[in-house]
PDB file of C-alpha atoms in Angstrom:
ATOM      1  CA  UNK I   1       0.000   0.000   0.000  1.00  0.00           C
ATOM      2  CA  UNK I   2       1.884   3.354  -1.065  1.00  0.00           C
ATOM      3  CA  UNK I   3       0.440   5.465   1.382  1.00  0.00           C
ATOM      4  CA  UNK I   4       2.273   8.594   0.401  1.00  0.00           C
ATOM      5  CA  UNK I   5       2.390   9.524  -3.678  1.00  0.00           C
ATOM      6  CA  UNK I   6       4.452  12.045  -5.494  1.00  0.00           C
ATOM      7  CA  UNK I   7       3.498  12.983  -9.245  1.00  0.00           C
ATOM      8  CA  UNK I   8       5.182  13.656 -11.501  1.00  0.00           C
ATOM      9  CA  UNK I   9       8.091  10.838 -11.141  1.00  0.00           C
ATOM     10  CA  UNK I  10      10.079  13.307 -13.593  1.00  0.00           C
ATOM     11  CA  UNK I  11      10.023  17.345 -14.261  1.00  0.00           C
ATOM     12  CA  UNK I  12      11.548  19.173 -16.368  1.00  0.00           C
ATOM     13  CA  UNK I  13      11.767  23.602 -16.549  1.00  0.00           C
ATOM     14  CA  UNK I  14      14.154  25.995 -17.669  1.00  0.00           C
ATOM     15  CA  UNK I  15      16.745  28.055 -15.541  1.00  0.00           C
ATOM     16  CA  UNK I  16      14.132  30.561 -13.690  1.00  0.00           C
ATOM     17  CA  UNK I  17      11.116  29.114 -13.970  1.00  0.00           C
ATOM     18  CA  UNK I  18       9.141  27.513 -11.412  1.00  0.00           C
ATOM     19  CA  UNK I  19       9.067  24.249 -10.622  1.00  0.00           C
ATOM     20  CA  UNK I  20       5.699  22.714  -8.559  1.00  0.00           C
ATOM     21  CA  UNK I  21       6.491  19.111  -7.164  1.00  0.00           C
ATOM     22  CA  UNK I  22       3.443  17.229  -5.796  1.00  0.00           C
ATOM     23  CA  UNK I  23       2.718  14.899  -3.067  1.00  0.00           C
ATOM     24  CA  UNK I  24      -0.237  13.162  -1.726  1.00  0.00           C
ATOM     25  CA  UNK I  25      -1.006  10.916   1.782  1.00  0.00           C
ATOM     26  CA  UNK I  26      -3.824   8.964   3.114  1.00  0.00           C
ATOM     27  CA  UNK I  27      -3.131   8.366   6.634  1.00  0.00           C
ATOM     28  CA  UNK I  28      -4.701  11.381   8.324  1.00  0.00           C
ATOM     29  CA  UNK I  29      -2.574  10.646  11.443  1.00  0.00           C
ATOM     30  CA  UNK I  30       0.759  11.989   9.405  1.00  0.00           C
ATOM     31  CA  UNK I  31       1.392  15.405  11.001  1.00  0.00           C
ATOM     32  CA  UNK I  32       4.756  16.358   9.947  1.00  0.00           C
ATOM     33  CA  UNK I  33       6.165  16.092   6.092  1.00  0.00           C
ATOM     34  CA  UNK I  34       9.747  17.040   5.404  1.00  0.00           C
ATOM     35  CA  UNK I  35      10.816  16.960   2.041  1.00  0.00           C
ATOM     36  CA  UNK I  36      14.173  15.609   1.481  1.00  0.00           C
ATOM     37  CA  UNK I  37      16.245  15.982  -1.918  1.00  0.00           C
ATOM     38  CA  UNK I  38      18.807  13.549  -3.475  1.00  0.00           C
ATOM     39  CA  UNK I  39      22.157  14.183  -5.876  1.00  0.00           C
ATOM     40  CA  UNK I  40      23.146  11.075  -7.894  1.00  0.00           C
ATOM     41  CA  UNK I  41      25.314   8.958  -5.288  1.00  0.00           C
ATOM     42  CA  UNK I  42      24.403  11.058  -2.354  1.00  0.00           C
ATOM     43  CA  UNK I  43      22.342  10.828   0.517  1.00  0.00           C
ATOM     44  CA  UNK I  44      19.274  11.844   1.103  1.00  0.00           C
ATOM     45  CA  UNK I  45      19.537  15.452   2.938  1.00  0.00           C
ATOM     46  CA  UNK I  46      15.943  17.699   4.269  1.00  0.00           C
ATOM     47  CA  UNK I  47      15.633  20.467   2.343  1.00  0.00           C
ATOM     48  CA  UNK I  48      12.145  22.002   4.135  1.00  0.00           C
ATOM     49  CA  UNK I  49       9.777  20.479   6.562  1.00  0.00           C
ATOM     50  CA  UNK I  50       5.716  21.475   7.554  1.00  0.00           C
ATOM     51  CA  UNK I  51       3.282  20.606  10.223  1.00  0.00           C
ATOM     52  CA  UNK I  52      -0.281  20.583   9.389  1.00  0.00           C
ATOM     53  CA  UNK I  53      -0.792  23.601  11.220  1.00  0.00           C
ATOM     54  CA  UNK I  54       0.734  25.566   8.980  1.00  0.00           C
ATOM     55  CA  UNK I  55      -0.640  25.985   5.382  1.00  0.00           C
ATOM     56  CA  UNK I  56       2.953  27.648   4.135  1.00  0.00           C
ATOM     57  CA  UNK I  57       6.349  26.717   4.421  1.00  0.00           C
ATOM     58  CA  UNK I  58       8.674  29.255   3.303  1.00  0.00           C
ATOM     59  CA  UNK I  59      12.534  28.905   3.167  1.00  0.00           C
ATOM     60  CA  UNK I  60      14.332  31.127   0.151  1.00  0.00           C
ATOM     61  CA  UNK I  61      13.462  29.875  -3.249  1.00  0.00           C
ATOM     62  CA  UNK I  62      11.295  26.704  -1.507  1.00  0.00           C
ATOM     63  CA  UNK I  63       8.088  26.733  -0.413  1.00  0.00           C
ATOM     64  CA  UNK I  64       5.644  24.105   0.939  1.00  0.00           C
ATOM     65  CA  UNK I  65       1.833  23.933   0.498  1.00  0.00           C
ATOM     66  CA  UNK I  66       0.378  22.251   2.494  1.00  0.00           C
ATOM     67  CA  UNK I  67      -3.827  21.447   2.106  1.00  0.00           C
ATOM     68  CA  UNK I  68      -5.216  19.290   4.551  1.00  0.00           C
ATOM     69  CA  UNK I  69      -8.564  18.681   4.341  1.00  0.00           C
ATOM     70  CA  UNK I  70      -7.258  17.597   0.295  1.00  0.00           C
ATOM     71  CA  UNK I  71      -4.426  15.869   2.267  1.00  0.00           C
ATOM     72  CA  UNK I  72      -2.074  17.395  -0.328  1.00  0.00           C
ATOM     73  CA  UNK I  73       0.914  19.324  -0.377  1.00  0.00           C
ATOM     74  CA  UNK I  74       3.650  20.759  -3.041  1.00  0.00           C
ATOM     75  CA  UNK I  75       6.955  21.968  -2.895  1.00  0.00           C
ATOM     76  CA  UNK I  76       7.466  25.014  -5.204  1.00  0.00           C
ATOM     77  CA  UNK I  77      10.559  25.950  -6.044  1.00  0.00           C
ATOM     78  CA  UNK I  78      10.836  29.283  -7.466  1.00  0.00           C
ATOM     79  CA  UNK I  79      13.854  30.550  -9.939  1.00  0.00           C
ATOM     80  CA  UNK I  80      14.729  27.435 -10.306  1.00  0.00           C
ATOM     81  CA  UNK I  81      18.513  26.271 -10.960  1.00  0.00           C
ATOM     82  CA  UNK I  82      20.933  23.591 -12.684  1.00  0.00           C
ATOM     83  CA  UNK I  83      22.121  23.112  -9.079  1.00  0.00           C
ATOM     84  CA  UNK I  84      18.700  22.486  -8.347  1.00  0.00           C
ATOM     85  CA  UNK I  85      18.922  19.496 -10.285  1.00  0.00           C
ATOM     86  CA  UNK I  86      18.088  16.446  -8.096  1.00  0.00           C
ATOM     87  CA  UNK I  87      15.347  13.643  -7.045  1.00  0.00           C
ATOM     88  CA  UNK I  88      12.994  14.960  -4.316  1.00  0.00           C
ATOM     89  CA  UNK I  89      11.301  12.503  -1.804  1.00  0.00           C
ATOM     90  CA  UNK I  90       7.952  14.323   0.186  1.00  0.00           C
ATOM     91  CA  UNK I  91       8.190  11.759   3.362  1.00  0.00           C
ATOM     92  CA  UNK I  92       5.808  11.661   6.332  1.00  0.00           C
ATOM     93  CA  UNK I  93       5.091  10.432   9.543  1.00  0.00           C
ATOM     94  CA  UNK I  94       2.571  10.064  12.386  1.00  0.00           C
ATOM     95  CA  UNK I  95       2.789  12.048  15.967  1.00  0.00           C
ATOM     96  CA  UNK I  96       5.240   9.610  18.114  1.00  0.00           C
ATOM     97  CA  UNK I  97       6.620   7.933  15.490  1.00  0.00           C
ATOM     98  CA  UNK I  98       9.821   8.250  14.376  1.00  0.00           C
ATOM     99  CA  UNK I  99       9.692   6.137  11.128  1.00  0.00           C
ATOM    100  CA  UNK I 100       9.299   8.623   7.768  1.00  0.00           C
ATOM    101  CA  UNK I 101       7.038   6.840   4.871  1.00  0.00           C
ATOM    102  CA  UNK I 102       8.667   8.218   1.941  1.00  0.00           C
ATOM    103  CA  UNK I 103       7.152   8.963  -1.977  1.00  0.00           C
ATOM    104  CA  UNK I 104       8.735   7.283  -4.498  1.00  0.00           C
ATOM    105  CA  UNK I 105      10.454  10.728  -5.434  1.00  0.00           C
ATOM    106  CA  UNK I 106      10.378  13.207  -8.195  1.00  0.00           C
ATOM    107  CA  UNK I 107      13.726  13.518 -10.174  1.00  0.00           C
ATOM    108  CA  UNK I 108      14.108  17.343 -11.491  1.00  0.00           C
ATOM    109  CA  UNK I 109      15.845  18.509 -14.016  1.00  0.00           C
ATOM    110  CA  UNK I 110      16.785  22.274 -14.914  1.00  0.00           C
ATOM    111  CA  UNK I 111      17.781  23.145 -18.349  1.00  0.00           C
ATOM    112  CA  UNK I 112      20.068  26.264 -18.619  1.00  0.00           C
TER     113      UNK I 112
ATOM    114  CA  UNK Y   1      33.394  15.461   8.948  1.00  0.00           C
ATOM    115  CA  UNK Y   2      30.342  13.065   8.458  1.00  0.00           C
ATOM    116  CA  UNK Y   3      28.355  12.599  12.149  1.00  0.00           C
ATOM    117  CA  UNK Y   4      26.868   9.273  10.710  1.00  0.00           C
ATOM    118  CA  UNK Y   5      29.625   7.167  10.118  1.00  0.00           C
ATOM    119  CA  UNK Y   6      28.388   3.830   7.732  1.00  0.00           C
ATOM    120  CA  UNK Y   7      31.029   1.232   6.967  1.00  0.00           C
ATOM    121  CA  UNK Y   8      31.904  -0.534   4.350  1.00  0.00           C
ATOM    122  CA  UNK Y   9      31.130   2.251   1.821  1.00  0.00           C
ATOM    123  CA  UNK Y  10      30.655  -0.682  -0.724  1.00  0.00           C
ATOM    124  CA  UNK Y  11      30.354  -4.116  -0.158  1.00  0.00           C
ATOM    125  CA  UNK Y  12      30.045  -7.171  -2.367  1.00  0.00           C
ATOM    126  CA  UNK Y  13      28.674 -10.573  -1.090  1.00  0.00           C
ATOM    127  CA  UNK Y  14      27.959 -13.793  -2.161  1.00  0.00           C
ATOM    128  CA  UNK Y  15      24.653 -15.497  -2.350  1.00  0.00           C
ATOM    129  CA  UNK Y  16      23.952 -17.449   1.505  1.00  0.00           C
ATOM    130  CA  UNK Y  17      26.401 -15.492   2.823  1.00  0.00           C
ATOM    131  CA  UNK Y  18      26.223 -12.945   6.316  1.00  0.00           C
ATOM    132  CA  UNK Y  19      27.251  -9.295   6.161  1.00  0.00           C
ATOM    133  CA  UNK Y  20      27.132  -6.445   9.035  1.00  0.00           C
ATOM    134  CA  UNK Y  21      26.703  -2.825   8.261  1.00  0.00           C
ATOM    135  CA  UNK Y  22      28.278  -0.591  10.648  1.00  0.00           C
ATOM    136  CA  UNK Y  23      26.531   2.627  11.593  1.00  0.00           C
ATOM    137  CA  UNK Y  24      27.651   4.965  14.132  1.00  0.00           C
ATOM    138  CA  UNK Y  25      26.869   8.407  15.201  1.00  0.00           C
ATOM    139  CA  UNK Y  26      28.415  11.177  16.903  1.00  0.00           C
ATOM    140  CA  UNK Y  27      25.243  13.775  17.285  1.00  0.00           C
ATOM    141  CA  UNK Y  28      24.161  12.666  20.865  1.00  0.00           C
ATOM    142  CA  UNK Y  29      20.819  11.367  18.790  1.00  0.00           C
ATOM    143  CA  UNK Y  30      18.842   8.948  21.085  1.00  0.00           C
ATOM    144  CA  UNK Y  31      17.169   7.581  18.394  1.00  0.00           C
ATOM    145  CA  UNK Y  32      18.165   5.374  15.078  1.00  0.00           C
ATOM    146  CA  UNK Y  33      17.040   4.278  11.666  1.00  0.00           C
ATOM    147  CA  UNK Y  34      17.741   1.951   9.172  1.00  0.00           C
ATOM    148  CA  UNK Y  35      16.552   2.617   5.445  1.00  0.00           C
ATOM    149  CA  UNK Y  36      16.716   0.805   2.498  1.00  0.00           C
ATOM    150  CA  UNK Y  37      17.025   2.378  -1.241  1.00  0.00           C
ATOM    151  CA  UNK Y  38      16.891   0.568  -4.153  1.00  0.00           C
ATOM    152  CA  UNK Y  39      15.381   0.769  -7.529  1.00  0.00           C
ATOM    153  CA  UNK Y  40      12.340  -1.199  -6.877  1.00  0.00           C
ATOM    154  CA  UNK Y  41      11.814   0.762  -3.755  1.00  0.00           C
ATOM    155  CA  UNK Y  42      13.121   4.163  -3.607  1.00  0.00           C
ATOM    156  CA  UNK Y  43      13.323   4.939   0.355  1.00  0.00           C
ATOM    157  CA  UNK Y  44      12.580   2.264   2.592  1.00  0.00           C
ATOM    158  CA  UNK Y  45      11.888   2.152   6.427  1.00  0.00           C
ATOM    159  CA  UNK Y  46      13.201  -0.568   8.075  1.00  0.00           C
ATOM    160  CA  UNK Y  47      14.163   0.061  11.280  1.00  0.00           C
ATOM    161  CA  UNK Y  48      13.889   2.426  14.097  1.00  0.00           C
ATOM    162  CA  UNK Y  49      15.722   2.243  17.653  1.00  0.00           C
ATOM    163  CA  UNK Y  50      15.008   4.791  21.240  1.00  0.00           C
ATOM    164  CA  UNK Y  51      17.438   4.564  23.528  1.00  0.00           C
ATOM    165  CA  UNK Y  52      18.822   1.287  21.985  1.00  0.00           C
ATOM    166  CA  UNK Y  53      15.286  -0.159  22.765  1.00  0.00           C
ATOM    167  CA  UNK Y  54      13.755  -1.314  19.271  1.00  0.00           C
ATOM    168  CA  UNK Y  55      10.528   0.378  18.387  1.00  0.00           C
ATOM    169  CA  UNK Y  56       9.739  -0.777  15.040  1.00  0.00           C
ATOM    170  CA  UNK Y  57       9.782  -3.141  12.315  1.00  0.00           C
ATOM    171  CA  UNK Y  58       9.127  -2.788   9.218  1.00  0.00           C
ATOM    172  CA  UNK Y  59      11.096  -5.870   7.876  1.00  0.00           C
ATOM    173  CA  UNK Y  60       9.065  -9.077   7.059  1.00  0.00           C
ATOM    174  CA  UNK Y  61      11.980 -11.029   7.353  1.00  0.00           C
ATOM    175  CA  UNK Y  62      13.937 -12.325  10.332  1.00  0.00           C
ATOM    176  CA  UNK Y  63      17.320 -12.328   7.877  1.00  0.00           C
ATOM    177  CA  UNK Y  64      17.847  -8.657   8.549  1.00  0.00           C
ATOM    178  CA  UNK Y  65      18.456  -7.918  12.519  1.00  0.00           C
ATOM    179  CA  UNK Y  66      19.557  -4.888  14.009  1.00  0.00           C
ATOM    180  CA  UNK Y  67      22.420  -4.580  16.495  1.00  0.00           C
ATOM    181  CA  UNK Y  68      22.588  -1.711  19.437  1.00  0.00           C
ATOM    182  CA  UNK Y  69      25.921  -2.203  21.321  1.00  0.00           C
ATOM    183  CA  UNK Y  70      25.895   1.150  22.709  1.00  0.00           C
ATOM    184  CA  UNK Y  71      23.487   4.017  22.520  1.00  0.00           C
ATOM    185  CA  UNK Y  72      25.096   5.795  19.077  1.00  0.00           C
ATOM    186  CA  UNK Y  73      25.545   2.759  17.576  1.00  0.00           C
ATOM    187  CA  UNK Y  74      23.033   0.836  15.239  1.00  0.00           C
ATOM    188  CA  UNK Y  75      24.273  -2.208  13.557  1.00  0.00           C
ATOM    189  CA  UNK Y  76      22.519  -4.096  10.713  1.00  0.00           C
ATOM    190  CA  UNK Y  77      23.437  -8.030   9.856  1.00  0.00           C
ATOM    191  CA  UNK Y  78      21.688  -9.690   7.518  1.00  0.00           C
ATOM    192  CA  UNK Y  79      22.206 -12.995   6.733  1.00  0.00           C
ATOM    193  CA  UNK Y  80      21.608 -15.536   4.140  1.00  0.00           C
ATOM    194  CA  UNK Y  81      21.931 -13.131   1.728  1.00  0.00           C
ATOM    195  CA  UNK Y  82      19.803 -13.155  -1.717  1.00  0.00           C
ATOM    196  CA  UNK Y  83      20.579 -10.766  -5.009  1.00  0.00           C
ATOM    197  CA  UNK Y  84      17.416  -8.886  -3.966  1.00  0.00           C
ATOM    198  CA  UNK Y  85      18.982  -7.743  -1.156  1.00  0.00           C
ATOM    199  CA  UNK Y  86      21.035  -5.773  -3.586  1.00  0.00           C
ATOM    200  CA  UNK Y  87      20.489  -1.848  -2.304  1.00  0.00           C
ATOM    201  CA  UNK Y  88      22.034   0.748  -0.670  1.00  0.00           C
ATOM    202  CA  UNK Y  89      21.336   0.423   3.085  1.00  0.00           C
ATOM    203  CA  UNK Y  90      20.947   4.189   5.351  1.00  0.00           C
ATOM    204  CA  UNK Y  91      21.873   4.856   8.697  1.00  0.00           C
ATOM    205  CA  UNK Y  92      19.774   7.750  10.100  1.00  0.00           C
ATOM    206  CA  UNK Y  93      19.400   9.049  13.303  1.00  0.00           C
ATOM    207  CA  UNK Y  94      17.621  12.419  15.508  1.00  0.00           C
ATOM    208  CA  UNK Y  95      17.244  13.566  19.012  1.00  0.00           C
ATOM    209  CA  UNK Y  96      14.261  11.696  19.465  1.00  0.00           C
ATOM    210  CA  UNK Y  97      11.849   8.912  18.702  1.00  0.00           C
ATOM    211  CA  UNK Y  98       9.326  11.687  19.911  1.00  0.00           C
ATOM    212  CA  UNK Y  99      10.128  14.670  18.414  1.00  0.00           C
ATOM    213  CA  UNK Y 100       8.709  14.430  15.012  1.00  0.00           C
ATOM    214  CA  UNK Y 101      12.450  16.166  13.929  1.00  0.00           C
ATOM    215  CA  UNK Y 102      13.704  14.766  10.213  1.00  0.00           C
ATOM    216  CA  UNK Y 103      16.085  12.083  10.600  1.00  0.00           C
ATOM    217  CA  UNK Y 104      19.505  12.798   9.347  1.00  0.00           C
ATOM    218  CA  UNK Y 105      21.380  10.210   7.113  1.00  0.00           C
ATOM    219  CA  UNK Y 106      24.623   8.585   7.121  1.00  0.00           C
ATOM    220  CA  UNK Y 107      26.358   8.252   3.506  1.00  0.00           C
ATOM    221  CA  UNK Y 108      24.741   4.239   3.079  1.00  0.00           C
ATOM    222  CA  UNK Y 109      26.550   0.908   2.565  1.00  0.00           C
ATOM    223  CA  UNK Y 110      25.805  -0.274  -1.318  1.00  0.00           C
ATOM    224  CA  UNK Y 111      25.502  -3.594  -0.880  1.00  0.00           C
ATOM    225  CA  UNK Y 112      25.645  -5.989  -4.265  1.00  0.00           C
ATOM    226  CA  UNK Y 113      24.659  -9.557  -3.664  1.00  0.00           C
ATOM    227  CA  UNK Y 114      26.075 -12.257  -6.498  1.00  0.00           C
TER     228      UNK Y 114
END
């Protein structure tokens, strides 16, 4: 059962555009989603995190919306950049729990 | 200097043989993770540890068992290894089971089963 989703699996913009990044749930006892990103041969590293009672998430060029009652939330990431170039995993977990359920990831790619 | 420590950085094994994955941290975390990434799966929860007290399992099978010798370390041996075992295995750990705080990861053991 894939309880949290991520659409698309692959993006692609150009060097300052905006790039949205999707992510869906179904357990409504996840209350806290980090989003993590990936370089080839790296390790996963948290870019931004959100609790549910926030709606925004706001950290430089990233930004998390967050919809609850949809049980949605995407990562925008404004002006984007080649460096910006990565896989991104939305990952969540329940109050008490340490264990994050992670997406299958969206790998993004910015064209110069 | 990496504060998750994960060694071997690469391993190669033989079908039916036993490996151990070293993890150790140096963050004062009191609680530990083990994740598993491969293509099938992207990020994997296996294992989580509080105060060297297991807390979860997410593994079906008994091959894989966790090790806690001392409170920053988290040890993974899996035995009777298969090719499907083939993945890149994470270390992760944060201040606590409790604190809903992102995990932070080691640099994984890429394990390739023959």
């Amino acid at each position: 059962q894939q309880q949290v989703r991520q659409s698309p699996q692959s993006l692609t913009v150009w060097e300052g555009e905006t790039a949205i990044l999707n992510c869906s749930y179904e357990d409504s006892t996840f209350d806290y989603f980090p989003w993590y990103w990936q370089f080839p041969r790296e390790s996963p590293a948290l870019l931004i995190a959100i609790r549910p009672v926030s709606n925004k998430k706001e950290d430089g060029r990233f930004t998390i919306f967050f919809n609850k009652r949809e049980k949605k939330l995407s990562l925008h990431i404004t002006d984007s950049q080649p460096g910006d170039s990565a896989t991104y995993f939305c990952a969540a977990s329940a109050y008490n729990q340490g264990k994050l359920i992670f997406g299958q990831g969206t790998k993004l790619s910015i064209k110069p | 200097d990496p504060k998750i420590i994960q060694k071997p950085k690469y391993l190669v094994a033989v079908t039916g043989s036993e490996k151990i994955l070293i993890c150790e941290q140096y963050l004062g975390h009191n609680a530990m993770y083990w994740y598993r990434q491969s293509a099938k799966k992207p990020l994997e929860f296996m294992f989580s540890y509080s105060y060297q007290k297991l807390m979860d399992n997410q593994t079906a099978s008994s091959r894989f068992q966790p090790q806690s010798s001392k409170k920053n370390h988290l040890d993974l041996q899996i035995t009777a290894l298969k090719p499907d075992d083939s993945a890149t295995y994470f270390c992760a750990s944060s201040l606590g089971q409790y604190n809903n705080q992102a995990p932070l990861f080691g640099e994984g053991t890429r394990l390739s089963v023959l």
